[in-house]
PDB file of C-alpha atoms in Angstrom:
ATOM      1  CA  MET A   1      68.193-121.571  65.093  1.00 65.00           C
ATOM      2  CA  VAL A   2      64.707-123.019  65.552  1.00 63.00           C
ATOM      3  CA  PHE A   3      64.593-121.764  69.138  1.00 61.00           C
ATOM      4  CA  GLN A   4      65.586-118.251  68.056  1.00 65.00           C
ATOM      5  CA  LEU A   5      62.872-118.295  65.379  1.00 62.00           C
ATOM      6  CA  LEU A   6      60.250-119.388  67.908  1.00 64.00           C
ATOM      7  CA  LEU A   7      61.408-116.730  70.362  1.00 64.00           C
ATOM      8  CA  SER A   8      61.248-114.020  67.692  1.00 66.00           C
ATOM      9  CA  THR A   9      57.756-115.143  66.678  1.00 67.00           C
ATOM     10  CA  PHE A  10      56.609-115.042  70.295  1.00 65.00           C
ATOM     11  CA  MET A  11      58.008-111.537  70.821  1.00 69.00           C
ATOM     12  CA  LEU A  12      56.439-110.308  67.577  1.00 68.00           C
ATOM     13  CA  ALA A  13      53.077-111.708  68.646  1.00 68.00           C
ATOM     14  CA  LYS A  14      53.343-109.683  71.862  1.00 67.00           C
ATOM     15  CA  LEU A  15      54.655-106.534  70.161  1.00 69.00           C
ATOM     16  CA  VAL A  16      52.088-106.130  67.385  1.00 72.00           C
ATOM     17  CA  PRO A  17      49.023-105.844  69.686  1.00 71.00           C
ATOM     18  CA  ASN A  18      50.848-103.309  71.874  1.00 68.00           C
ATOM     19  CA  VAL A  19      51.767-101.176  68.862  1.00 72.00           C
ATOM     20  CA  TYR A  20      48.175-101.391  67.638  1.00 73.00           C
ATOM     21  CA  ARG A  21      46.852-100.254  71.027  1.00 70.00           C
ATOM     22  CA  ALA A  22      49.239 -97.305  71.085  1.00 67.00           C
ATOM     23  CA  PHE A  23      48.145 -96.071  67.665  1.00 72.00           C
ATOM     24  CA  THR A  24      44.416 -96.635  68.181  1.00 72.00           C
ATOM     25  CA  TYR A  25      44.124 -95.316  71.743  1.00 72.00           C
ATOM     26  CA  SER A  26      41.299 -92.783  72.011  1.00 74.00           C
ATOM     27  CA  TYR A  27      41.821 -89.603  74.037  1.00 75.00           C
ATOM     28  CA  ASP A  28      38.189 -88.491  73.715  1.00 80.00           C
ATOM     29  CA  TRP A  29      37.725 -88.942  77.464  1.00 79.00           C
ATOM     30  CA  GLN A  30      39.927 -85.849  77.993  1.00 82.00           C
ATOM     31  CA  ILE A  31      37.441 -83.482  76.339  1.00 84.00           C
ATOM     32  CA  GLN A  32      35.955 -81.207  79.004  1.00 87.00           C
ATOM     33  CA  LYS A  33      32.173 -81.304  79.227  1.00 86.00           C
ATOM     34  CA  ASP A  34      31.795 -77.771  80.608  1.00 90.00           C
ATOM     35  CA  ASP A  35      33.499 -74.354  80.655  1.00 91.00           C
ATOM     36  CA  ILE A  36      35.924 -75.229  83.465  1.00 92.00           C
ATOM     37  CA  LEU A  37      39.001 -74.203  81.435  1.00 94.00           C
ATOM     38  CA  ASN A  38      37.832 -70.594  81.609  1.00 95.00           C
ATOM     39  CA  ALA A  39      37.504 -70.607  85.397  1.00 95.00           C
ATOM     40  CA  LYS A  40      38.672 -67.394  87.093  1.00 96.00           C
ATOM     41  CA  PHE A  41      39.795 -67.583  90.715  1.00 96.00           C
ATOM     42  CA  VAL A  42      38.262 -65.094  93.141  1.00 96.00           C
ATOM     43  CA  LYS A  43      40.906 -65.968  95.747  1.00 95.00           C
ATOM     44  CA  LYS A  44      44.432 -67.185  94.999  1.00 96.00           C
ATOM     45  CA  PRO A  45      45.929 -69.077  97.945  1.00 97.00           C
ATOM     46  CA  ASN A  46      48.948 -71.330  97.588  1.00 97.00           C
ATOM     47  CA  ILE A  47      47.736 -74.812  96.655  1.00 98.00           C
ATOM     48  CA  TYR A  48      49.598 -77.989  97.619  1.00 97.00           C
ATOM     49  CA  TYR A  49      48.755 -81.338  96.061  1.00 95.00           C
ATOM     50  CA  LEU A  50      50.562 -83.982  98.144  1.00 94.00           C
ATOM     51  CA  GLN A  51      50.598 -87.454  96.605  1.00 91.00           C
ATOM     52  CA  PRO A  52      51.746 -90.431  98.716  1.00 88.00           C
ATOM     53  CA  ASP A  53      52.787 -93.192  96.313  1.00 82.00           C
ATOM     54  CA  GLY A  54      50.951 -96.491  96.708  1.00 81.00           C
ATOM     55  CA  TYR A  55      48.175 -95.268  99.024  1.00 83.00           C
ATOM     56  CA  VAL A  56      45.392 -97.698  98.154  1.00 82.00           C
ATOM     57  CA  ASP A  57      41.695 -96.826  98.168  1.00 84.00           C
ATOM     58  CA  PHE A  58      39.310 -97.400 101.060  1.00 86.00           C
ATOM     59  CA  ASP A  59      37.786-100.594  99.676  1.00 85.00           C
ATOM     60  CA  TYR A  60      41.058-102.274  98.765  1.00 82.00           C
ATOM     61  CA  ILE A  61      42.884-101.449 102.006  1.00 85.00           C
ATOM     62  CA  LYS A  62      40.401-103.596 103.936  1.00 87.00           C
ATOM     63  CA  LYS A  63      41.436-106.767 102.110  1.00 82.00           C
ATOM     64  CA  GLY A  64      44.332-108.511 100.406  1.00 77.00           C
ATOM     65  CA  TYR A  65      47.688-108.078 102.115  1.00 81.00           C
ATOM     66  CA  TYR A  66      46.583-104.856 103.825  1.00 83.00           C
ATOM     67  CA  LYS A  67      43.621-105.829 106.039  1.00 83.00           C
ATOM     68  CA  TYR A  68      43.496-102.381 107.632  1.00 86.00           C
ATOM     69  CA  ASN A  69      40.486-100.437 108.878  1.00 89.00           C
ATOM     70  CA  ASN A  70      40.828 -96.891 107.574  1.00 88.00           C
ATOM     71  CA  ASP A  71      37.255 -95.813 108.347  1.00 91.00           C
ATOM     72  CA  ASN A  72      38.295 -92.956 110.648  1.00 93.00           C
ATOM     73  CA  PHE A  73      40.173 -91.249 107.828  1.00 91.00           C
ATOM     74  CA  LYS A  74      37.293 -91.801 105.414  1.00 92.00           C
ATOM     75  CA  SER A  75      34.851 -90.332 107.936  1.00 94.00           C
ATOM     76  CA  PHE A  76      37.079 -87.276 108.257  1.00 96.00           C
ATOM     77  CA  LEU A  77      37.108 -86.791 104.473  1.00 93.00           C
ATOM     78  CA  ASP A  78      33.362 -87.326 104.179  1.00 94.00           C
ATOM     79  CA  TYR A  79      32.684 -84.861 107.003  1.00 95.00           C
ATOM     80  CA  ASN A  80      34.794 -82.226 105.242  1.00 96.00           C
ATOM     81  CA  LYS A  81      32.991 -82.892 101.943  1.00 94.00           C
ATOM     82  CA  PHE A  82      35.910 -84.468 100.096  1.00 91.00           C
ATOM     83  CA  VAL A  83      35.000 -86.713  97.172  1.00 86.00           C
ATOM     84  CA  THR A  84      36.866 -90.030  97.076  1.00 83.00           C
ATOM     85  CA  TYR A  85      37.399 -92.307  94.082  1.00 78.00           C
ATOM     86  CA  SER A  86      38.722 -95.808  93.536  1.00 75.00           C
ATOM     87  CA  ASN A  87      42.276 -96.389  92.358  1.00 73.00           C
ATOM     88  CA  PHE A  88      43.348 -96.820  88.766  1.00 77.00           C
ATOM     89  CA  ARG A  89      45.750 -99.634  87.949  1.00 75.00           C
ATOM     90  CA  SER A  90      48.912 -97.537  87.801  1.00 80.00           C
ATOM     91  CA  THR A  91      50.544 -94.253  88.763  1.00 84.00           C
ATOM     92  CA  LEU A  92      50.382 -93.016  85.170  1.00 86.00           C
ATOM     93  CA  SER A  93      46.709 -93.791  84.598  1.00 84.00           C
ATOM     94  CA  SER A  94      45.751 -92.282  87.977  1.00 85.00           C
ATOM     95  CA  ASN A  95      47.603 -89.049  87.317  1.00 90.00           C
ATOM     96  CA  THR A  96      46.470 -88.636  83.724  1.00 89.00           C
ATOM     97  CA  SER A  97      42.892 -88.917  84.938  1.00 88.00           C
ATOM     98  CA  LEU A  98      43.452 -86.434  87.750  1.00 90.00           C
ATOM     99  CA  PHE A  99      45.270 -83.787  85.723  1.00 93.00           C
ATOM    100  CA  SER A 100      42.849 -84.193  82.820  1.00 91.00           C
ATOM    101  CA  MET A 101      40.014 -83.595  85.314  1.00 90.00           C
ATOM    102  CA  ALA A 102      38.116 -86.526  83.842  1.00 85.00           C
ATOM    103  CA  HIS A 103      37.537 -90.128  84.836  1.00 77.00           C
ATOM    104  CA  HIS A 104      38.474 -92.527  82.068  1.00 72.00           C
ATOM    105  CA  TYR A 105      37.926 -96.182  81.326  1.00 65.00           C
ATOM    106  CA  TYR A 106      40.548 -98.456  79.854  1.00 62.00           C
ATOM    107  CA  ASN A 107      40.025 -98.816  76.124  1.00 58.00           C
ATOM    108  CA  HIS A 108      41.772-102.171  76.161  1.00 54.00           C
ATOM    109  CA  LYS A 109      42.096-105.104  78.506  1.00 54.00           C
ATOM    110  CA  ASN A 110      43.037-104.598  82.136  1.00 52.00           C
ATOM    111  CA  SER A 111      46.723-105.355  81.613  1.00 51.00           C
ATOM    112  CA  PHE A 112      47.034-102.201  79.491  1.00 51.00           C
ATOM    113  CA  GLN A 113      48.198 -99.877  82.271  1.00 52.00           C
ATOM    114  CA  GLU A 114      50.358 -97.374  80.388  1.00 57.00           C
ATOM    115  CA  PHE A 115      49.505 -95.611  77.175  1.00 65.00           C
ATOM    116  CA  THR A 116      51.343 -93.402  74.724  1.00 72.00           C
ATOM    117  CA  GLY A 117      51.730 -89.820  75.911  1.00 84.00           C
ATOM    118  CA  ALA A 118      50.775 -90.386  79.562  1.00 88.00           C
ATOM    119  CA  ARG A 119      53.801 -88.543  80.957  1.00 92.00           C
ATOM    120  CA  GLU A 120      53.334 -85.728  78.445  1.00 94.00           C
ATOM    121  CA  ILE A 121      49.787 -85.237  79.744  1.00 93.00           C
ATOM    122  CA  ILE A 122      50.898 -85.189  83.392  1.00 94.00           C
ATOM    123  CA  ILE A 123      54.049 -83.089  83.021  1.00 96.00           C
ATOM    124  CA  ASP A 124      53.365 -80.801  80.068  1.00 95.00           C
ATOM    125  CA  LYS A 125      49.819 -80.167  78.870  1.00 92.00           C
ATOM    126  CA  ASN A 126      46.687 -80.714  80.933  1.00 94.00           C
ATOM    127  CA  PRO A 127      43.611 -78.757  82.117  1.00 95.00           C
ATOM    128  CA  VAL A 128      44.929 -78.327  85.662  1.00 96.00           C
ATOM    129  CA  LEU A 129      48.087 -76.541  84.494  1.00 97.00           C
ATOM    130  CA  ASP A 130      46.108 -74.560  81.915  1.00 96.00           C
ATOM    131  CA  ILE A 131      43.757 -73.237  84.597  1.00 97.00           C
ATOM    132  CA  PHE A 132      46.557 -72.350  87.006  1.00 98.00           C
ATOM    133  CA  ASN A 133      48.525 -70.623  84.248  1.00 97.00           C
ATOM    134  CA  SER A 134      45.527 -68.584  83.103  1.00 97.00           C
ATOM    135  CA  ASN A 135      45.051 -67.433  86.708  1.00 98.00           C
ATOM    136  CA  GLY A 136      48.642 -66.248  87.072  1.00 97.00           C
ATOM    137  CA  TYR A 137      49.952 -69.080  89.230  1.00 98.00           C
ATOM    138  CA  ASN A 138      53.564 -70.182  89.512  1.00 97.00           C
ATOM    139  CA  THR A 139      53.579 -73.987  89.072  1.00 98.00           C
ATOM    140  CA  ASN A 140      56.069 -76.278  90.828  1.00 98.00           C
ATOM    141  CA  LEU A 141      56.739 -79.980  90.330  1.00 97.00           C
ATOM    142  CA  ILE A 142      58.500 -81.596  93.318  1.00 96.00           C
ATOM    143  CA  LEU A 143      59.246 -85.278  92.710  1.00 94.00           C
ATOM    144  CA  ASP A 144      60.720 -87.989  94.917  1.00 91.00           C
ATOM    145  CA  ASN A 145      62.261 -89.778  91.916  1.00 89.00           C
ATOM    146  CA  ALA A 146      62.441 -89.483  88.131  1.00 91.00           C
ATOM    147  CA  TYR A 147      59.712 -92.001  87.226  1.00 91.00           C
ATOM    148  CA  LEU A 148      57.281 -89.399  85.871  1.00 92.00           C
ATOM    149  CA  VAL A 149      59.951 -87.621  83.812  1.00 92.00           C
ATOM    150  CA  VAL A 150      62.132 -90.554  82.741  1.00 90.00           C
ATOM    151  CA  ASN A 151      61.310 -90.001  79.047  1.00 91.00           C
ATOM    152  CA  ARG A 152      62.086 -86.277  79.405  1.00 93.00           C
ATOM    153  CA  PRO A 153      58.702 -84.803  78.432  1.00 93.00           C
ATOM    154  CA  ARG A 154      58.547 -81.087  77.733  1.00 95.00           C
ATOM    155  CA  LEU A 155      58.131 -79.346  81.074  1.00 96.00           C
ATOM    156  CA  GLY A 156      54.859 -77.468  81.485  1.00 97.00           C
ATOM    157  CA  TYR A 157      55.666 -76.440  85.051  1.00 98.00           C
ATOM    158  CA  ASP A 158      57.618 -73.311  85.903  1.00 97.00           C
ATOM    159  CA  TYR A 159      59.933 -75.382  88.103  1.00 96.00           C
ATOM    160  CA  CYS A 160      60.897 -79.033  88.517  1.00 96.00           C
ATOM    161  CA  ASN A 161      63.369 -80.249  91.141  1.00 94.00           C
ATOM    162  CA  ILE A 162      64.876 -82.770  88.701  1.00 93.00           C
ATOM    163  CA  ASP A 163      67.385 -81.748  86.050  1.00 92.00           C
ATOM    164  CA  TYR A 164      66.788 -83.982  83.023  1.00 91.00           C
ATOM    165  CA  GLY A 165      70.501 -83.920  82.277  1.00 89.00           C
ATOM    166  CA  GLU A 166      71.196 -85.821  85.504  1.00 87.00           C
ATOM    167  CA  VAL A 167      68.766 -88.677  84.798  1.00 86.00           C
ATOM    168  CA  PRO A 168      70.461 -91.776  83.301  1.00 84.00           C
ATOM    169  CA  PHE A 169      69.108 -92.740  79.889  1.00 85.00           C
ATOM    170  CA  LEU A 170      69.001 -96.460  80.721  1.00 79.00           C
ATOM    171  CA  SER A 171      66.733 -96.074  83.719  1.00 80.00           C
ATOM    172  CA  ARG A 172      63.082 -96.480  84.688  1.00 80.00           C
ATOM    173  CA  GLY A 173      63.476 -93.447  86.914  1.00 75.00           C
ATOM    174  CA  ASN A 174      62.730 -95.077  90.262  1.00 73.00           C
ATOM    175  CA  SER A 175      66.385 -95.375  91.213  1.00 76.00           C
ATOM    176  CA  PHE A 176      67.052 -91.645  90.714  1.00 83.00           C
ATOM    177  CA  LYS A 177      66.175 -90.252  94.157  1.00 83.00           C
ATOM    178  CA  THR A 178      65.784 -86.663  95.322  1.00 87.00           C
ATOM    179  CA  ASP A 179      65.561 -84.867  98.652  1.00 90.00           C
ATOM    180  CA  ASN A 180      62.075 -83.637  97.878  1.00 89.00           C
ATOM    181  CA  LYS A 181      61.481 -82.256 101.377  1.00 91.00           C
ATOM    182  CA  SER A 182      64.433 -79.873 101.094  1.00 94.00           C
ATOM    183  CA  ASP A 183      63.515 -79.074  97.487  1.00 95.00           C
ATOM    184  CA  LEU A 184      59.969 -78.188  98.547  1.00 95.00           C
ATOM    185  CA  LEU A 185      61.104 -75.963 101.425  1.00 96.00           C
ATOM    186  CA  ASN A 186      63.600 -74.174  99.176  1.00 94.00           C
ATOM    187  CA  SER A 187      60.949 -73.622  96.522  1.00 96.00           C
ATOM    188  CA  ILE A 188      58.498 -72.235  99.089  1.00 96.00           C
ATOM    189  CA  ASP A 189      61.159 -69.849 100.386  1.00 95.00           C
ATOM    190  CA  ILE A 190      62.071 -68.611  96.897  1.00 95.00           C
ATOM    191  CA  ASN A 191      58.485 -68.164  95.694  1.00 95.00           C
ATOM    192  CA  LYS A 192      56.999 -66.216  98.604  1.00 94.00           C
ATOM    193  CA  SER A 193      55.949 -63.347  96.342  1.00 93.00           C
ATOM    194  CA  PHE A 194      53.952 -65.605  93.967  1.00 94.00           C
ATOM    195  CA  ASN A 195      50.664 -67.477  94.028  1.00 96.00           C
ATOM    196  CA  ASN A 196      51.898 -71.059  93.831  1.00 97.00           C
ATOM    197  CA  PHE A 197      50.683 -74.516  92.906  1.00 98.00           C
ATOM    198  CA  TYR A 198      52.828 -77.397  94.165  1.00 98.00           C
ATOM    199  CA  PHE A 199      52.524 -80.993  92.976  1.00 97.00           C
ATOM    200  CA  VAL A 200      54.556 -82.968  95.512  1.00 97.00           C
ATOM    201  CA  ARG A 201      55.086 -86.735  95.283  1.00 92.00           C
ATOM    202  CA  TYR A 202      56.227 -88.854  98.214  1.00 86.00           C
ATOM    203  CA  PRO A 203      57.773 -92.358  97.948  1.00 76.00           C
ATOM    204  CA  ILE A 204      55.770 -93.741 100.877  1.00 76.00           C
ATOM    205  CA  PRO A 205      53.871 -95.844 101.774  1.00 79.00           C
ATOM    206  CA  GLY A 206      54.890 -97.527  98.503  1.00 73.00           C
ATOM    207  CA  HIS A 207      53.724-101.040  97.702  1.00 71.00           C
ATOM    208  CA  ILE A 208      53.552-104.432  99.375  1.00 68.00           C
ATOM    209  CA  HIS A 209      55.804-106.636  97.256  1.00 66.00           C
ATOM    210  CA  SER A 210      54.413-110.078  96.493  1.00 65.00           C
ATOM    211  CA  ASN A 211      57.231-111.390  94.285  1.00 62.00           C
ATOM    212  CA  LYS A 212      59.429-113.766  96.259  1.00 62.00           C
ATOM    213  CA  SER A 213      62.654-112.197  94.959  1.00 58.00           C
ATOM    214  CA  SER A 214      61.755-108.696  96.191  1.00 61.00           C
ATOM    215  CA  SER A 215      59.488-109.419  99.169  1.00 62.00           C
ATOM    216  CA  ASN A 216      60.282-109.639 102.871  1.00 69.00           C
ATOM    217  CA  GLY A 217      57.187-111.742 103.406  1.00 67.00           C
ATOM    218  CA  GLU A 218      53.542-110.820 103.894  1.00 69.00           C
ATOM    219  CA  ILE A 219      53.785-109.975 107.607  1.00 71.00           C
ATOM    220  CA  LYS A 220      56.894-107.769 107.376  1.00 79.00           C
ATOM    221  CA  GLU A 221      55.734-106.086 104.172  1.00 72.00           C
ATOM    222  CA  ARG A 222      52.361-105.241 105.723  1.00 79.00           C
ATOM    223  CA  ALA A 223      53.956-103.926 108.922  1.00 75.00           C
ATOM    224  CA  GLN A 224      56.332-101.685 106.959  1.00 76.00           C
ATOM    225  CA  TYR A 225      53.515-100.389 104.747  1.00 73.00           C
ATOM    226  CA  LEU A 226      51.334 -99.432 107.720  1.00 74.00           C
ATOM    227  CA  LYS A 227      54.319 -97.873 109.505  1.00 72.00           C
ATOM    228  CA  ASP A 228      55.114 -95.665 106.499  1.00 57.00           C
TER     229      ASP A 228
END
């Protein structure tokens, strides 16, 4: 009885701060500082945003478990006038920043990686989708698994390759896999008469696992990461 009371107290002590963070989180960083939402495209090519999961930034890939020199790729991006940024702590925080077209800083300590409404921002309502919609684009969401839609947010895209009805309720979404290559090719074939935006996520290179229970060891994990 005493143990159960102590356990409940411990869990409550962890829960209350998380609930407080969720209710006090500020979304002011999403406010656009210019007139970008009214942008009108002069040309309307198909646009493909390809996102390899777990691709770490240029500073981090040189150290830790990775120890890989990726300077050639960075030089290519710099030469072609791409702008590169450091990673956020999680997939959700990275994508909310990208689709909100605004860098944001964590309002709470570093362990606070996910916040209320992150998937709704990415999947339903964000400046990127607003701009494409106002310019007459057909928007397509091609996912490798159900992680980004596991809570079934309202779909702001015209098409998603995952049927919410097929996603198990007791799931984090990572185990629900798709054939996103075939789904992408089929979508391209069907939508030839439209101006299209495609957000395509890939499961590789993934992450180097450091937990003993899920890791194949530093050397094998690194080799597999670089191979992917």
